[in-house]
Amino acid sequence: MLELAIHQGVATLSLDRPELGNAFNAELIAELRAQLSVLATEPAVRVLVLAGQGKHFCTGADLNWMKAQKDASEAENHADALQLAGLLQDLNDFPKPTIARVQGAAFGGALGLICCCDMAVAADNARFCLSEVKLGLSPATISPYVLAAMGARQARRYFLTAELIDAPTAQALQLVHEVVPAEQLDEQVQRWCQALLANGPQALAATKTLIAGQSSPVNDQLKEQTSALIARLRVSAEGQEGLSAFLQKRAPTYAQEAAHD
């Protein structure tokens, strides 16, 4: 599910499910957490690049995982959401500089991964979407990180409309720092890696701590709150209908009703 390559101080950790759009599930979340734990203390690693193999960075949640979430209890959904919350905090608090390399689709939880990285570059063909409300859900678990990137004012629009965001708009919203032609994506990543490798490793780690200390921390209470919210929504009548409609490739009843008003 993951591919790891370490070269000259740079660890590239790639989501490796291209046939499924690099969609994530419980196993991928656990594997990412395990790899981040090891790489955080690996002396040979000074920079981490998070990427996706194939056409897309990450299309969001795996369909089979969504089916399991739909049939799970609220308590099981709560525990599941806490694992994703833990992954996001692991990535956000990673002690070395992190770069998100984004191409194709970056939907749902993928926005959380991107916003937890220190830097993000997107190919000009990248597309982003906070699609959760279409499923009767909410971008709850990823919200602290996406809000920190785009701000509450923009979140009021994009969290609620679930509209597609193109790459230039994502840059304007501060979801990514740079947008480049697809064929220049690796070149931009390499430029950043070279700049980071020229800096003191201890100074970089201390500076990351400095920045984190001057922003609102994601603590256990907030992770509990956001995980409880998404768990409650997943087992609600509306969430069940939204997930069923998505899995059955039909419009949910609430969308049909709105269209007929």
XYZ file of C-alpha atoms in Angstrom:
261
model
C 0.000 0.000 0.000
C 3.018 2.265 0.504
C 6.281 2.646 -1.340
C 9.282 4.107 0.479
C 12.454 5.367 -1.150
C 15.295 7.139 0.683
C 17.895 8.991 -1.364
C 20.448 11.549 -0.189
C 18.515 12.534 2.926
C 15.077 12.630 1.283
C 12.450 9.989 2.096
C 9.685 9.744 -0.484
C 6.659 7.981 0.969
C 4.158 7.209 -1.780
C 0.595 5.979 -1.519
C 0.768 2.931 -3.777
C -2.762 1.938 -4.754
C -2.930 3.586 -8.187
C -5.624 1.217 -9.432
C -7.876 2.577 -6.644
C -6.833 6.202 -6.978
C -4.658 5.772 -3.843
C -7.835 5.790 -1.765
C -7.135 5.170 1.898
C -8.579 2.698 4.363
C -7.854 1.528 7.902
C -4.867 -0.555 6.792
C -3.280 2.295 4.863
C -3.786 4.670 7.792
C -2.092 2.185 10.135
C 0.773 1.655 7.684
C 1.297 5.403 7.270
C 1.399 5.889 11.038
C 3.943 3.094 11.418
C 6.186 4.511 8.687
C 6.025 8.046 10.072
C 7.015 6.740 13.494
C 10.115 5.057 12.071
C 11.118 7.917 9.748
C 10.774 10.504 12.508
C 13.803 9.023 14.282
C 15.786 7.852 11.246
C 19.026 9.907 11.159
C 19.451 9.388 7.413
C 16.139 11.128 6.724
C 16.131 14.925 6.747
C 13.131 15.647 4.489
C 9.896 13.743 3.887
C 7.992 13.900 0.584
C 4.430 12.551 0.613
C 3.273 11.498 -2.843
C 0.823 9.293 -4.700
C 1.614 6.773 -7.423
C -0.196 6.989 -10.745
C -2.792 9.454 -11.971
C -4.049 10.744 -8.614
C -2.581 11.864 -5.310
C -5.506 10.452 -3.315
C -9.188 10.203 -4.214
C -10.318 10.020 -0.585
C -11.787 7.028 1.184
C -11.734 3.516 -0.259
C -15.181 2.225 -1.265
C -14.884 -0.987 0.759
C -13.811 1.049 3.778
C -16.842 3.296 3.310
C -19.092 0.229 3.175
C -17.603 -0.978 6.445
C -18.098 2.452 8.017
C -21.732 2.489 6.922
C -22.427 -0.849 8.602
C -20.358 -0.169 11.735
C -21.689 1.098 15.041
C -21.158 4.660 16.224
C -18.549 3.422 18.705
C -16.679 1.570 15.950
C -16.847 4.634 13.700
C -15.551 6.749 16.568
C -12.528 4.489 17.060
C -11.940 4.460 13.306
C -12.033 8.260 13.101
C -9.589 8.559 15.984
C -7.050 6.561 13.974
C -7.311 9.045 11.113
C -7.061 11.899 13.609
C -3.924 10.282 14.982
C -2.392 9.978 11.521
C -3.053 13.634 10.777
C -1.461 14.717 14.036
C 1.525 12.419 13.421
C 2.076 14.068 10.043
C 1.398 17.583 11.312
C 3.871 17.120 14.167
C 6.518 15.260 12.140
C 9.843 16.692 13.351
C 11.375 17.123 9.888
C 10.251 19.230 6.918
C 7.440 17.665 4.891
C 6.395 18.258 1.284
C 3.134 17.171 -0.352
C 3.480 16.354 -4.065
C -0.011 16.521 -5.576
C -1.359 15.491 -8.956
C -4.808 14.568 -10.232
C -7.529 14.204 -7.613
C -7.111 15.210 -3.988
C -10.502 14.686 -2.395
C -11.860 14.470 1.144
C -9.279 13.245 3.616
C -6.495 13.893 1.101
C -6.907 17.600 1.893
C -6.056 16.778 5.494
C -2.803 15.094 4.469
C -1.842 18.033 2.255
C -2.600 20.662 4.883
C -0.586 18.756 7.495
C 2.541 19.053 5.338
C 4.813 22.064 5.668
C 4.841 22.704 1.920
C 2.629 21.578 -0.931
C 3.084 21.764 -4.674
C 0.347 20.798 -7.131
C 0.399 19.978 -10.807
C -1.773 22.267 -12.868
C -4.105 19.331 -13.528
C -4.801 18.787 -9.827
C -8.350 19.058 -8.532
C -9.446 19.354 -4.921
C -12.761 18.810 -3.180
C -14.060 18.826 0.389
C -16.818 16.450 -0.635
C -18.056 15.140 2.711
C -21.361 17.038 2.934
C -22.474 15.458 -0.351
C -22.451 12.168 1.568
C -24.375 13.567 4.530
C -21.127 13.789 6.480
C -18.694 16.522 7.518
C -14.949 17.164 7.034
C -14.699 16.940 10.804
C -11.445 15.084 11.389
C -9.450 17.072 8.841
C -11.079 20.396 9.710
C -8.448 21.761 12.175
C -5.727 21.490 9.548
C -7.733 22.663 6.541
C -9.102 25.604 8.550
C -5.557 26.557 9.534
C -4.616 26.606 5.848
C -7.571 28.335 4.185
C -9.125 30.221 7.092
C -12.665 30.174 8.418
C -14.072 32.597 5.844
C -13.110 30.419 2.876
C -14.068 27.266 4.754
C -17.606 28.606 5.109
C -17.884 28.363 1.351
C -15.933 25.255 0.413
C -16.875 23.069 3.392
C -20.549 23.769 2.685
C -20.737 23.710 -1.130
C -18.393 20.751 -1.736
C -17.569 22.364 -5.065
C -14.589 21.321 -7.139
C -11.469 23.466 -6.630
C -8.955 23.799 -9.458
C -5.222 24.131 -8.842
C -4.925 27.942 -9.189
C -7.839 28.400 -6.775
C -6.244 25.948 -4.340
C -3.116 28.083 -4.402
C -5.141 31.256 -3.802
C -6.829 29.504 -0.860
C -3.375 28.532 0.530
C -4.090 24.823 0.277
C -0.913 24.576 -1.807
C 2.057 26.913 -2.118
C 2.932 26.389 -5.775
C 1.223 25.223 -8.961
C 3.418 24.004 -11.820
C 2.935 22.126 -15.105
C 2.654 18.403 -14.406
C 5.984 17.675 -16.047
C 7.705 20.118 -13.656
C 6.268 18.673 -10.457
C 9.341 16.668 -9.511
C 11.602 19.580 -10.404
C 9.813 21.835 -7.901
C 9.958 19.155 -5.208
C 13.685 18.800 -5.861
C 14.230 22.568 -5.557
C 12.566 22.602 -2.160
C 14.495 19.526 -1.025
C 17.785 21.160 -1.998
C 16.865 24.312 -0.080
C 15.890 22.323 3.009
C 18.987 20.130 2.923
C 21.132 23.269 2.966
C 19.716 24.179 6.386
C 20.587 22.893 9.841
C 18.522 19.804 10.778
C 18.248 20.832 14.432
C 17.366 24.383 13.428
C 14.611 23.101 11.137
C 13.137 20.925 13.890
C 13.305 23.787 16.386
C 11.676 26.149 13.909
C 8.825 23.709 13.306
C 8.294 23.575 17.071
C 8.426 27.373 17.208
C 5.695 27.697 14.570
C 3.510 25.040 16.207
C 3.823 26.757 19.572
C 2.370 29.961 18.179
C -0.729 28.402 16.631
C -3.711 26.654 18.167
C -2.630 23.106 19.048
C -4.610 20.038 18.049
C -5.070 18.328 21.378
C -6.808 15.157 22.540
C -9.996 17.070 23.315
C -10.250 18.415 19.758
C -9.464 15.023 18.215
C -12.146 13.466 20.426
C -14.659 16.143 19.437
C -14.091 15.851 15.691
C -13.989 12.042 15.760
C -17.214 11.881 17.735
C -18.895 14.198 15.244
C -18.024 12.174 12.156
C -18.963 8.931 13.926
C -22.373 10.352 14.854
C -22.975 11.559 11.300
C -21.958 8.253 9.733
C -24.603 6.325 11.660
C -27.327 8.988 11.318
C -30.202 8.502 8.870
C -28.818 11.199 6.592
C -25.288 9.845 6.695
C -26.514 6.327 5.970
C -28.522 7.620 3.002
C -25.595 9.669 1.709
C -23.157 6.758 1.934
C -25.681 4.353 0.387
C -26.312 6.741 -2.506
C -22.602 7.171 -3.125
C -21.932 3.444 -3.067
C -24.947 2.787 -5.330
C -23.945 5.630 -7.695
C -27.223 7.495 -7.366
C -28.314 10.861 -6.043
C -29.240 10.853 -2.342
C -32.870 11.540 -1.519
C -32.062 14.904 0.011
C -30.393 16.036 -3.221
C -33.370 14.795 -5.253
C -35.771 16.670 -2.986
C -33.762 19.859 -3.340
C -33.786 19.522 -7.127
C -37.597 19.269 -7.161
C -38.229 22.313 -4.954
